[in-house]
Structure formats: structure tokens, C-alpha cells
Amino acid sequence: MYNQQQKSIAIISVHGDPAVEIGKEEAGGQNVYVQKVGEALAARGWRVDMFTRASDPQQSQIVQHAPKCRTIRIHAGPEDFITRDNIFTYREDFVGTLLKFQRREGIEYSLVHTNYWISGWVGLQLQEKLSLPMVHTYHSLGAVKYKSVSTIPMVARTRLRVEKACLEKADRVVATSPQEKEHMHKLVSRFGKIAIIPCGTDIHLFGKVNRSEARERLGMEQDAKVVIYVGRFDKRKGIETLVRAVNQSQWREDPRLKVIIGGGSRPGQSDGLERERIEGIVAELGISERTYFPGRIEREDLPLYYAAANVCVVPSHYEPFGLVAIEAMASRTPVVASDVGGLQFTVIDEETGLLVPPQNVAAFAGAIDRILNHPSWGVELGINGRKRVEKKFSWDGVALGLSQLYNKLIQKDDIAATPGLGIMFEVS
Ligand code: UDP
């Protein structure tokens, strides 16, 4: 009889270290996804090894998250920060060192689950060399991303080629929203098997405190009108749209209006430069005295910040999923988000928040004002958001969906549709 207790899976996240601080440049949703999925799968009885590239000599090679779940940092290229597009150069070293580690430890993996295209390349190698079933999650699609940037990087052709190979050759690709699935078939390849399993969030961490307690603990006035952004400092995140919208708000002259822009940055790096640029715009607009930059918000403080806010704004130009939206919803805070990608799946317009055209300053200002002007409606939107997250986006539910998928692939069964815990789970 098949015994799930003994099944080991290798999760590959070459550039997104699941054991690193979240919220800095290049450390965002993917890191959270890999860490939380790994831990939740281990809690379901899988042995989970999460492989990432060693990027700092100060960090330990192995981080144990739970008895059966660990991060393993693989030596490939300099032990320093390298932008994701440059990491691909060290792909063969990564595969070689990973295989050596696997032989040395005598582990037989049953399946490999890769994250982002660089890891997808690694997964295709492991699929071939070790005859492993491969599951792939894109996190971001080159075909979508390159539509919204002015300069196309050198690595673009390689990325598009690898992304196509992943869709056509992986045993299953996981789309985190129906919108992402549609993009894959439209822009990447007509072929390939796709299962829809969303990203999740920690429903026990978020939503524990109410607004008034959160404000008290953060030292915020109870009558403040708080607009929050949480995320990386990256132009594509649209923070500029948010600050310009605040400047057009009807509450612009009211001293109760406060804006919090939370996220880490490093001076001189691209996120540090973006933060400086945003601070410059804030100063130019004359809203510095009401705008706060708390820096990277620690995981344990995040629930306070979300709960304290009247509205959380996600103004991304594009967003494949957008964890911040469901974290805010889990905290009962209404969301004003760009009407793009995964946000169209997570945020239900007029029910858990408002969806507005990306980069449209007036539309963002109008949506923020509607929520600030109607506090009891805001509370209602927040309650609906919490219900939606509990039903669709818990990590346990996500891990259940993935476990079912892994089992089917390991047993070489195929699936038409497997209902479970409200998780959308379908294959095409
Ligand atoms: N984050 C955090 N502290 C911060 C800023 C961001 O913990 O100061 C986390 C945030 O809570 C979320 C993740 O970073 O879990 C960002 O994920 P998202 O999918 O929204 O965006 P990405 O970074 O993947 O583009």
C-alpha cells in the first residue's frame, strides 16, 4: 500500500529563498508562497526539501522550518545578491550541486515542484535525469511582463523559450488564478496541462485583532483615515499612482488622512532608488507630513498594520496573484486594487473592495474616497473579504489541493476534476 509518510518532494526556488526576510528587493510573494506551501505540505505528512541559491556567506546552508521541512542553500555562482535575470548563468552549477547533495543524503524524491522560469529550467533537467514528475508554478509570465515594460532585457528570448517548454513538458502547471491560466494558453502555448490552485494566506495570523486595538498598539489616532500600501518598491507596483491619488482625494486637506507605505529598501539598489523617487513625489505634492514610510514590516506586525487601515491599496500595473490583497482581506480591510491579473480573481468588485483601471489616478482617488466616506460600507466589504479568504485562500486548503495533485501524478493517475475545500482544482 502506498505510504505518503515516506514521500519526499523537492521544491525548487532558485532566486526566491524561502528562509530569507520578506519585503526586500526580489523577496516577496514567491518567497512567502514557497515557505508556506512547504510548511503546510510537511504538516500533511510530506518530507519537503526546498532548494534555493546561496546568496550570502553569513547564512547557514540548511534551515530547518519544521521536523520534515527544510531550506537547502545550494552553491551556484558568487555567494552574493544577483538579480534574477543574471542567475540563469549559474543554472548548470545549481543542478550539479543539487544532484550531488541528493546522492550524498541518499534521498529519492518522488516529485519536483518548481517556481519561476529559472527553477523551471532546473526542473526540466531533474525531470529528465531522475525521471521525476514535475509541477511548475510561474509566479510571473514573461509574455505578460514584457508587454508592460519599456526595455526588454537580454534574457527575454531565453525566458520565453523556457516558459514554453515548462508548459508543454511539465506534468502539471499550477495557475494561481483563472486569469493566469487564460494567459498561459493564449500567450505561452496551446499545449500543456494546467491545474488551478490559488495562493494562500495565514488565516490564523491575519484577522486576530480589530481596528481599534491595532491602532492602539501602533500608537495611531482612533479617528484617523488610514490608507495603506504594503509591498516591494518597484515601479510596476504603481506606488506613484497611489500617492497621486491621495493628493486628489477629497480628504487631502483633512489632517486625519494618513498614508502608510510599507516595504523594505536598500540605499543605492533599485528598491532604494524607487523609494527615493516616491519620497520625492510625495514632497513635491506637499503630502509628506501625512505619509509614513515604516520600512520593511515584520511578519508579526503586518496583521496590526492591515487591521489599522481603512483601506488597503494594491495599485500594481500587473499582478499575477497579489498576496497583499488577500492578507488585507483576511484582516477585514477592504481593498482598492488595479483591475488586472490575479486581483480580478481575489478581489470581488463592490463586494470585498473595488477594482479600478491600473495607473488611473482619478479612479483610484474616487475609489479610496468612496470607502473613506462610507465607513459602515467599508466594514461590510471587510467582513465579506474575510469570508472569501477563509473559503478560498487558506494555506491548508492550498496544500490539500497540491497534495491531491502530487498523489495523482506520483501514482500516474490522471484527473478530470477534484473538488475540495472550496479550492478550484481543474485540469485542461
Ligand atoms: N511583505 C512583508 N513586509 C513588507 C512588505 C511586504 O512581509 O514590508 C510581504 C507581503 O506581506 C506579501 C509579500 O511580501 O506576503 C508580497 O507579495 P505579493 O504577492 O503581494 O507581491 P510580490 O512581491 O510577489 O510581487
Short mmCIF file of C-alpha atoms and ligand atoms in Angstrom, two decimals:
data_model
loop_
_atom_site.label_atom_id
_atom_site.label_comp_id
_atom_site.label_asym_id
_atom_site.label_seq_id
_atom_site.Cartn_x
_atom_site.Cartn_y
_atom_site.Cartn_z
CA MET A 1 0.00 0.00 0.00
CA TYR A 2 1.25 3.44 -0.88
CA ASN A 3 2.58 5.31 2.15
CA GLN A 4 2.50 9.08 1.90
CA GLN A 5 4.63 9.43 5.06
CA GLN A 6 7.72 8.43 3.11
CA LYS A 7 7.22 10.66 0.09
CA SER A 8 9.85 13.33 -0.35
CA ILE A 9 9.35 16.28 -2.61
CA ALA A 10 11.92 18.76 -3.87
CA ILE A 11 10.62 22.31 -4.17
CA ILE A 12 12.92 24.48 -6.26
CA SER A 13 13.03 28.25 -5.86
CA VAL A 14 16.42 29.28 -7.20
CA HIS A 15 16.03 33.03 -6.67
CA GLY A 16 13.31 33.16 -4.00
CA ASP A 17 14.85 31.95 -0.75
CA PRO A 18 12.00 30.70 1.49
CA ALA A 19 14.05 31.29 4.64
CA VAL A 20 15.00 34.94 3.99
CA GLU A 21 13.46 38.20 5.19
CA ILE A 22 10.39 39.05 3.12
CA GLY A 23 9.68 42.51 1.71
CA LYS A 24 13.13 43.41 0.37
CA GLU A 25 14.08 43.66 -3.27
CA GLU A 26 13.36 40.39 -5.07
CA ALA A 27 11.96 38.91 -1.84
CA GLY A 28 8.21 38.97 -1.98
CA GLY A 29 5.29 36.75 -2.83
CA GLN A 30 7.30 33.83 -4.21
CA ASN A 31 9.37 33.50 -1.02
CA VAL A 32 6.19 33.53 1.08
CA TYR A 33 4.46 31.03 -1.23
CA VAL A 34 7.33 28.55 -1.19
CA GLN A 35 7.84 28.77 2.57
CA LYS A 36 4.14 28.47 3.45
CA VAL A 37 3.39 25.76 0.90
CA GLY A 38 6.45 23.79 2.09
CA GLU A 39 5.44 24.04 5.73
CA ALA A 40 1.79 23.20 5.06
CA LEU A 41 2.77 20.19 2.93
CA ALA A 42 5.08 18.95 5.70
CA ALA A 43 2.18 19.27 8.15
CA ARG A 44 0.24 16.98 5.79
CA GLY A 45 2.95 14.31 6.03
CA TRP A 46 5.27 15.06 3.10
CA ARG A 47 9.05 15.34 3.54
CA VAL A 48 9.86 18.67 1.97
CA ASP A 49 13.27 19.93 0.80
CA MET A 50 13.20 23.49 -0.56
CA PHE A 51 16.26 24.28 -2.69
CA THR A 52 17.43 27.83 -3.25
CA ARG A 53 20.69 29.53 -4.30
CA ALA A 54 23.13 30.52 -1.54
CA SER A 55 23.42 34.32 -1.80
CA ASP A 56 25.11 35.33 1.45
CA PRO A 57 28.06 33.62 3.20
CA GLN A 58 26.61 34.64 6.60
CA GLN A 59 23.55 32.42 6.08
CA SER A 60 23.50 28.79 7.16
CA GLN A 61 23.42 26.17 4.44
CA ILE A 62 20.40 24.40 5.89
CA VAL A 63 17.46 26.00 7.70
CA GLN A 64 15.04 23.63 9.41
CA HIS A 65 11.49 25.07 9.34
CA ALA A 66 9.77 22.02 10.85
CA PRO A 67 10.90 18.43 11.53
CA LYS A 68 10.23 17.40 7.91
CA CYS A 69 10.68 20.70 6.15
CA ARG A 70 13.95 22.47 5.41
CA THR A 71 15.54 25.05 3.13
CA ILE A 72 18.80 23.93 1.50
CA ARG A 73 21.04 26.63 0.08
CA ILE A 74 22.95 25.44 -2.98
CA HIS A 75 26.30 26.89 -4.06
CA ALA A 76 25.96 28.16 -7.62
CA GLY A 77 27.78 31.34 -8.61
CA PRO A 78 29.00 34.01 -6.17
CA GLU A 79 27.53 33.97 -2.67
CA ASP A 80 26.13 37.41 -3.16
CA PHE A 81 22.92 39.07 -4.33
CA ILE A 82 22.49 38.60 -8.08
CA THR A 83 19.46 39.92 -9.97
CA ARG A 84 17.16 37.13 -11.13
CA ASP A 85 17.93 37.66 -14.80
CA ASN A 86 21.63 37.06 -14.14
CA ILE A 87 21.13 33.95 -12.02
CA PHE A 88 20.38 31.86 -15.12
CA THR A 89 24.14 31.87 -15.91
CA TYR A 90 24.68 29.51 -12.96
CA ARG A 91 21.85 27.09 -13.78
CA GLU A 92 24.09 24.11 -14.57
CA ASP A 93 26.11 24.53 -11.36
CA PHE A 94 22.82 24.60 -9.46
CA VAL A 95 21.63 21.32 -10.97
CA GLY A 96 25.06 19.68 -10.45
CA THR A 97 25.32 20.68 -6.78
CA LEU A 98 21.70 19.71 -6.08
CA LEU A 99 22.26 16.22 -7.58
CA LYS A 100 25.44 15.78 -5.51
CA PHE A 101 23.52 16.76 -2.35
CA GLN A 102 20.72 14.33 -3.20
CA ARG A 103 23.17 11.44 -3.77
CA ARG A 104 25.14 12.25 -0.63
CA GLU A 105 21.99 12.26 1.52
CA GLY A 106 20.55 9.21 -0.26
CA ILE A 107 17.14 10.82 -0.79
CA GLU A 108 14.83 9.66 -3.54
CA TYR A 109 12.45 12.41 -4.43
CA SER A 110 9.01 11.45 -5.69
CA LEU A 111 8.28 14.74 -7.41
CA VAL A 112 9.79 18.13 -8.15
CA HIS A 113 7.78 21.37 -7.88
CA THR A 114 9.48 24.38 -9.46
CA ASN A 115 8.83 28.10 -9.03
CA TYR A 116 9.55 30.80 -11.66
CA TRP A 117 11.15 30.11 -15.03
CA ILE A 118 14.76 29.79 -13.79
CA SER A 119 13.72 26.97 -11.46
CA GLY A 120 11.58 25.60 -14.29
CA TRP A 121 14.76 25.05 -16.32
CA VAL A 122 16.27 23.20 -13.33
CA GLY A 123 13.08 21.13 -13.00
CA LEU A 124 13.15 20.08 -16.66
CA GLN A 125 16.69 18.76 -16.08
CA LEU A 126 15.63 16.84 -12.96
CA GLN A 127 12.54 15.51 -14.71
CA GLU A 128 14.81 14.04 -17.38
CA LYS A 129 17.77 12.92 -15.27
CA LEU A 130 15.77 11.45 -12.37
CA SER A 131 12.53 10.56 -14.22
CA LEU A 132 10.53 12.65 -11.75
CA PRO A 133 7.06 14.07 -12.26
CA MET A 134 7.36 17.86 -12.49
CA VAL A 135 4.90 20.51 -11.31
CA HIS A 136 5.59 24.13 -12.19
CA THR A 137 4.25 27.47 -10.87
CA TYR A 138 5.23 30.53 -12.96
CA HIS A 139 4.63 33.33 -10.40
CA SER A 140 5.13 35.73 -13.30
CA LEU A 141 4.92 35.23 -17.05
CA GLY A 142 7.50 36.82 -19.33
CA ALA A 143 4.89 37.09 -22.10
CA VAL A 144 2.74 39.28 -19.82
CA LYS A 145 5.56 41.17 -18.12
CA TYR A 146 7.33 42.24 -21.31
CA LYS A 147 4.11 43.88 -22.53
CA SER A 148 4.28 46.39 -19.68
CA VAL A 149 7.99 47.33 -19.66
CA SER A 150 9.74 49.80 -21.91
CA THR A 151 13.09 47.96 -22.15
CA ILE A 152 13.12 44.25 -22.87
CA PRO A 153 16.09 42.54 -21.14
CA MET A 154 18.65 40.40 -22.96
CA VAL A 155 17.39 37.29 -21.23
CA ALA A 156 13.84 37.69 -22.62
CA ARG A 157 14.12 35.22 -25.51
CA THR A 158 15.59 32.55 -23.28
CA ARG A 159 12.91 33.11 -20.66
CA LEU A 160 10.07 32.86 -23.19
CA ARG A 161 11.58 29.65 -24.60
CA VAL A 162 11.96 28.08 -21.15
CA GLU A 163 8.43 29.13 -20.14
CA LYS A 164 7.02 27.46 -23.26
CA ALA A 165 9.00 24.28 -22.56
CA CYS A 166 7.70 24.24 -18.96
CA LEU A 167 4.08 24.43 -20.08
CA GLU A 168 4.49 21.77 -22.74
CA LYS A 169 6.70 19.35 -20.78
CA ALA A 170 5.80 19.67 -17.09
CA ASP A 171 3.40 17.02 -15.84
CA ARG A 172 1.26 19.84 -14.50
CA VAL A 173 1.47 23.61 -14.39
CA VAL A 174 -0.25 25.32 -11.47
CA ALA A 175 -2.09 28.54 -12.35
CA THR A 176 -2.92 30.58 -9.27
CA SER A 177 -5.99 32.15 -10.87
CA PRO A 178 -8.28 31.50 -13.85
CA GLN A 179 -6.85 34.72 -15.36
CA GLU A 180 -3.31 33.29 -15.25
CA LYS A 181 -4.48 30.07 -16.88
CA GLU A 182 -6.06 32.03 -19.71
CA HIS A 183 -2.82 33.97 -20.25
CA MET A 184 -0.83 30.74 -20.39
CA HIS A 185 -2.93 29.21 -23.14
CA LYS A 186 -3.23 32.49 -25.03
CA LEU A 187 0.35 33.74 -24.74
CA VAL A 188 2.62 30.77 -23.94
CA SER A 189 1.31 27.62 -25.62
CA ARG A 190 -1.92 25.91 -26.59
CA PHE A 191 -0.50 22.69 -25.20
CA GLY A 192 0.11 21.67 -21.62
CA LYS A 193 -1.89 20.61 -18.60
CA ILE A 194 -2.93 23.28 -16.15
CA ALA A 195 -4.47 22.94 -12.68
CA ILE A 196 -5.87 26.00 -10.91
CA ILE A 197 -4.75 26.11 -7.28
CA PRO A 198 -4.59 29.64 -5.82
CA CYS A 199 -2.01 31.14 -3.48
CA GLY A 200 -2.96 31.21 0.16
CA THR A 201 -2.56 33.23 3.31
CA ASP A 202 -2.31 32.62 7.03
CA ILE A 203 -5.91 32.96 8.20
CA HIS A 204 -4.83 32.45 11.81
CA LEU A 205 -2.18 35.19 11.75
CA PHE A 206 -4.33 37.79 9.94
CA GLY A 207 -7.68 38.90 11.37
CA LYS A 208 -6.92 38.33 15.05
CA VAL A 209 -7.04 42.00 16.09
CA ASN A 210 -9.72 44.58 15.43
CA ARG A 211 -9.09 48.08 14.14
CA SER A 212 -9.26 49.90 17.43
CA GLU A 213 -6.85 47.52 19.20
CA ALA A 214 -4.46 47.60 16.23
CA ARG A 215 -4.42 51.41 16.28
CA GLU A 216 -3.83 51.48 20.00
CA ARG A 217 -0.89 49.10 19.69
CA LEU A 218 0.60 51.09 16.79
CA GLY A 219 0.08 54.41 18.57
CA MET A 220 -2.32 55.67 15.88
CA GLU A 221 -5.25 58.04 16.47
CA GLN A 222 -8.60 56.25 16.63
CA ASP A 223 -10.25 58.74 14.26
CA ALA A 224 -7.53 58.60 11.58
CA LYS A 225 -8.41 57.76 7.97
CA VAL A 226 -5.66 55.31 7.08
CA VAL A 227 -4.72 54.25 3.55
CA ILE A 228 -2.05 51.54 3.37
CA TYR A 229 0.25 50.06 0.72
CA VAL A 230 2.37 47.01 1.52
CA GLY A 231 4.92 45.55 -0.87
CA ARG A 232 8.17 45.95 -2.71
CA PHE A 233 9.42 49.28 -4.01
CA ASP A 234 9.23 48.55 -7.71
CA LYS A 235 7.86 50.88 -10.41
CA ARG A 236 5.48 48.19 -11.62
CA LYS A 237 3.83 48.14 -8.20
CA GLY A 238 2.28 51.54 -9.01
CA ILE A 239 3.05 53.34 -5.73
CA GLU A 240 3.20 56.57 -7.72
CA THR A 241 -0.47 56.11 -8.71
CA LEU A 242 -1.36 55.72 -5.04
CA VAL A 243 0.38 58.88 -3.83
CA ARG A 244 -1.01 60.92 -6.70
CA ALA A 245 -4.49 59.55 -5.92
CA VAL A 246 -4.13 60.56 -2.26
CA ASN A 247 -3.24 64.05 -3.45
CA GLN A 248 -6.55 64.16 -5.40
CA SER A 249 -8.62 62.74 -2.53
CA GLN A 250 -11.45 64.77 -1.04
CA TRP A 251 -9.69 64.14 2.27
CA ARG A 252 -6.48 65.84 1.04
CA GLU A 253 -6.84 68.78 3.44
CA ASP A 254 -8.14 66.78 6.39
CA PRO A 255 -5.36 66.16 8.94
CA ARG A 256 -6.94 62.80 9.82
CA LEU A 257 -5.86 61.36 6.46
CA LYS A 258 -2.72 59.20 6.83
CA VAL A 259 -0.87 57.15 4.23
CA ILE A 260 1.38 54.25 5.13
CA ILE A 261 3.77 52.89 2.52
CA GLY A 262 5.34 49.72 3.98
CA GLY A 263 8.18 47.76 2.39
CA GLY A 264 11.93 47.30 2.65
CA SER A 265 14.55 49.04 0.55
CA ARG A 266 18.31 49.28 0.33
CA PRO A 267 20.03 52.57 -0.45
CA GLY A 268 21.55 52.57 -3.91
CA GLN A 269 19.74 49.37 -5.03
CA SER A 270 16.75 49.53 -7.35
CA ASP A 271 14.23 49.38 -4.48
CA GLY A 272 16.09 52.14 -2.62
CA LEU A 273 16.03 54.30 -5.74
CA GLU A 274 12.30 53.71 -6.21
CA ARG A 275 11.64 54.66 -2.58
CA GLU A 276 13.64 57.88 -3.07
CA ARG A 277 11.66 58.64 -6.23
CA ILE A 278 8.36 58.11 -4.40
CA GLU A 279 9.52 60.24 -1.46
CA GLY A 280 10.41 62.95 -3.98
CA ILE A 281 6.90 62.88 -5.49
CA VAL A 282 5.32 62.91 -2.02
CA ALA A 283 7.37 66.01 -1.11
CA GLU A 284 6.55 67.69 -4.41
CA LEU A 285 2.82 67.08 -3.84
CA GLY A 286 3.12 68.52 -0.34
CA ILE A 287 1.78 65.43 1.44
CA SER A 288 4.96 64.46 3.34
CA GLU A 289 3.52 65.26 6.77
CA ARG A 290 0.76 62.68 6.33
CA THR A 291 2.80 59.97 4.57
CA TYR A 292 4.75 57.39 6.60
CA PHE A 293 7.44 55.02 5.39
CA PRO A 294 7.85 52.45 8.19
CA GLY A 295 10.32 50.35 6.12
CA ARG A 296 10.02 46.59 5.98
CA ILE A 297 7.10 45.47 8.13
CA GLU A 298 7.84 42.30 10.08
CA ARG A 299 5.51 39.36 9.58
CA GLU A 300 4.20 39.54 13.16
CA ASP A 301 3.42 43.28 12.84
CA LEU A 302 1.68 43.01 9.46
CA PRO A 303 -1.72 41.97 10.92
CA LEU A 304 -1.70 45.17 13.02
CA TYR A 305 -0.96 47.41 10.05
CA TYR A 306 -3.62 45.85 7.82
CA ALA A 307 -6.22 45.88 10.62
CA ALA A 308 -5.46 49.51 11.47
CA ALA A 309 -6.13 50.68 7.90
CA ASN A 310 -9.48 51.82 6.48
CA VAL A 311 -8.39 50.73 3.03
CA CYS A 312 -5.50 48.78 1.51
CA VAL A 313 -4.47 49.87 -1.97
CA VAL A 314 -2.86 47.48 -4.49
CA PRO A 315 -2.09 49.73 -7.47
CA SER A 316 0.09 47.29 -9.48
CA HIS A 317 0.38 47.75 -13.24
CA TYR A 318 0.12 43.97 -13.42
CA GLU A 319 -0.15 41.31 -10.71
CA PRO A 320 -0.10 37.55 -11.36
CA PHE A 321 -1.73 36.88 -7.97
CA GLY A 322 -1.01 39.53 -5.30
CA LEU A 323 -0.73 38.13 -1.78
CA VAL A 324 -1.15 41.57 -0.21
CA ALA A 325 -4.79 41.75 -1.35
CA ILE A 326 -5.75 38.51 0.41
CA GLU A 327 -3.72 39.40 3.52
CA ALA A 328 -5.70 42.65 3.80
CA MET A 329 -8.98 40.82 3.16
CA ALA A 330 -8.09 38.24 5.82
CA SER A 331 -7.62 41.22 8.17
CA ARG A 332 -11.14 42.51 7.30
CA THR A 333 -9.76 45.53 5.45
CA PRO A 334 -11.37 46.49 2.13
CA VAL A 335 -9.09 46.57 -0.91
CA VAL A 336 -8.85 49.04 -3.77
CA ALA A 337 -6.89 47.26 -6.49
CA SER A 338 -5.96 47.50 -10.14
CA ASP A 339 -8.37 45.59 -12.33
CA VAL A 340 -5.67 43.22 -13.60
CA GLY A 341 -4.49 39.60 -13.40
CA GLY A 342 -4.98 37.68 -10.17
CA LEU A 343 -6.52 40.73 -8.46
CA GLN A 344 -9.59 40.19 -10.65
CA PHE A 345 -9.89 36.78 -9.03
CA THR A 346 -9.16 37.62 -5.39
CA VAL A 347 -10.99 40.97 -5.08
CA ILE A 348 -14.70 40.91 -5.88
CA ASP A 349 -15.67 44.37 -7.12
CA GLU A 350 -18.25 46.10 -4.87
CA GLU A 351 -18.26 43.06 -2.53
CA THR A 352 -14.77 42.82 -0.94
CA GLY A 353 -13.36 46.05 -2.36
CA LEU A 354 -13.16 47.98 -5.59
CA LEU A 355 -11.37 47.25 -8.86
CA VAL A 356 -10.21 50.22 -10.92
CA PRO A 357 -8.21 50.65 -14.15
CA PRO A 358 -4.45 50.43 -13.48
CA GLN A 359 -2.48 53.72 -13.39
CA ASN A 360 -5.72 55.74 -13.39
CA VAL A 361 -5.10 58.30 -10.64
CA ALA A 362 -8.63 59.77 -10.68
CA ALA A 363 -10.23 56.32 -10.49
CA PHE A 364 -8.05 55.34 -7.52
CA ALA A 365 -8.83 58.64 -5.78
CA GLY A 366 -12.57 58.11 -6.34
CA ALA A 367 -12.49 54.53 -5.05
CA ILE A 368 -10.47 55.44 -1.93
CA ASP A 369 -12.90 58.29 -1.20
CA ARG A 370 -15.97 56.08 -1.59
CA ILE A 371 -14.63 53.78 1.13
CA LEU A 372 -13.43 56.60 3.41
CA ASN A 373 -16.78 58.40 3.01
CA HIS A 374 -18.86 55.32 3.87
CA PRO A 375 -17.27 53.71 6.93
CA SER A 376 -20.03 51.18 7.60
CA TRP A 377 -19.92 50.02 3.97
CA GLY A 378 -16.13 49.69 4.40
CA VAL A 379 -16.72 47.41 7.39
CA GLU A 380 -19.15 45.32 5.33
CA LEU A 381 -16.63 44.97 2.48
CA GLY A 382 -14.02 43.90 5.06
CA ILE A 383 -16.28 41.20 6.51
CA ASN A 384 -17.03 39.85 3.04
CA GLY A 385 -13.31 39.80 2.26
CA ARG A 386 -12.55 37.74 5.36
CA LYS A 387 -15.26 35.21 4.41
CA ARG A 388 -13.85 34.90 0.89
CA VAL A 389 -10.32 34.27 2.14
CA GLU A 390 -11.46 31.66 4.67
CA LYS A 391 -13.33 29.84 1.92
CA LYS A 392 -10.78 30.01 -0.89
CA PHE A 393 -7.32 31.09 0.21
CA SER A 394 -6.05 29.32 3.34
CA TRP A 395 -2.59 27.68 3.13
CA ASP A 396 -4.12 24.45 4.41
CA GLY A 397 -6.58 24.45 1.52
CA VAL A 398 -3.78 25.18 -0.95
CA ALA A 399 -1.64 22.36 0.50
CA LEU A 400 -4.61 20.00 0.25
CA GLY A 401 -5.05 20.88 -3.44
CA LEU A 402 -1.32 20.39 -4.10
CA SER A 403 -1.22 17.11 -2.13
CA GLN A 404 -4.07 15.71 -4.20
CA LEU A 405 -2.30 16.77 -7.38
CA TYR A 406 1.08 15.31 -6.29
CA ASN A 407 -0.52 12.00 -5.30
CA LYS A 408 -2.25 11.68 -8.63
CA LEU A 409 0.93 12.41 -10.54
CA ILE A 410 3.07 10.09 -8.42
CA GLN A 411 0.51 7.32 -8.89
CA LYS A 412 0.40 8.25 -12.58
CA ASP A 413 -3.38 8.63 -12.46
CA ASP A 414 -4.92 11.49 -14.28
CA ILE A 415 -7.62 13.73 -13.02
CA ALA A 416 -10.56 15.49 -14.50
CA ALA A 417 -11.71 17.49 -11.52
CA THR A 418 -11.22 17.08 -7.82
CA PRO A 419 -13.39 19.21 -5.59
CA GLY A 420 -12.01 20.01 -2.16
CA LEU A 421 -12.29 22.71 0.48
CA GLY A 422 -13.59 25.25 -1.98
CA ILE A 423 -10.28 25.19 -3.87
CA MET A 424 -10.71 25.46 -7.60
CA PHE A 425 -8.94 22.48 -8.96
CA GLU A 426 -9.32 21.66 -12.55
CA VAL A 427 -7.19 20.45 -15.37
CA SER A 428 -7.26 21.34 -19.02
N1 UDP B 1 5.83 41.92 2.75
C1 UDP B 1 6.22 41.90 4.08
N2 UDP B 1 6.72 43.05 4.62
C2 UDP B 1 6.84 44.20 3.91
C3 UDP B 1 6.43 44.20 2.56
C4 UDP B 1 5.92 43.04 2.01
O1 UDP B 1 6.12 40.88 4.78
O2 UDP B 1 7.30 45.19 4.46
C5 UDP B 1 5.22 40.69 2.16
C6 UDP B 1 3.72 40.83 1.98
O3 UDP B 1 3.05 40.69 3.20
C7 UDP B 1 3.42 39.71 0.97
C8 UDP B 1 4.69 39.71 0.12
O4 UDP B 1 5.70 40.41 0.86
O5 UDP B 1 3.24 38.48 1.62
C9 UDP B 1 4.48 40.38 -1.22
O6 UDP B 1 3.76 39.50 -2.05
P1 UDP B 1 2.89 39.96 -3.31
O7 UDP B 1 2.36 38.72 -3.96
O8 UDP B 1 1.85 40.95 -2.90
O9 UDP B 1 3.91 40.73 -4.27
P2 UDP B 1 5.32 40.28 -4.95
O10 UDP B 1 6.38 40.76 -4.03
O11 UDP B 1 5.30 38.79 -5.09
O12 UDP B 1 5.33 40.98 -6.26
#
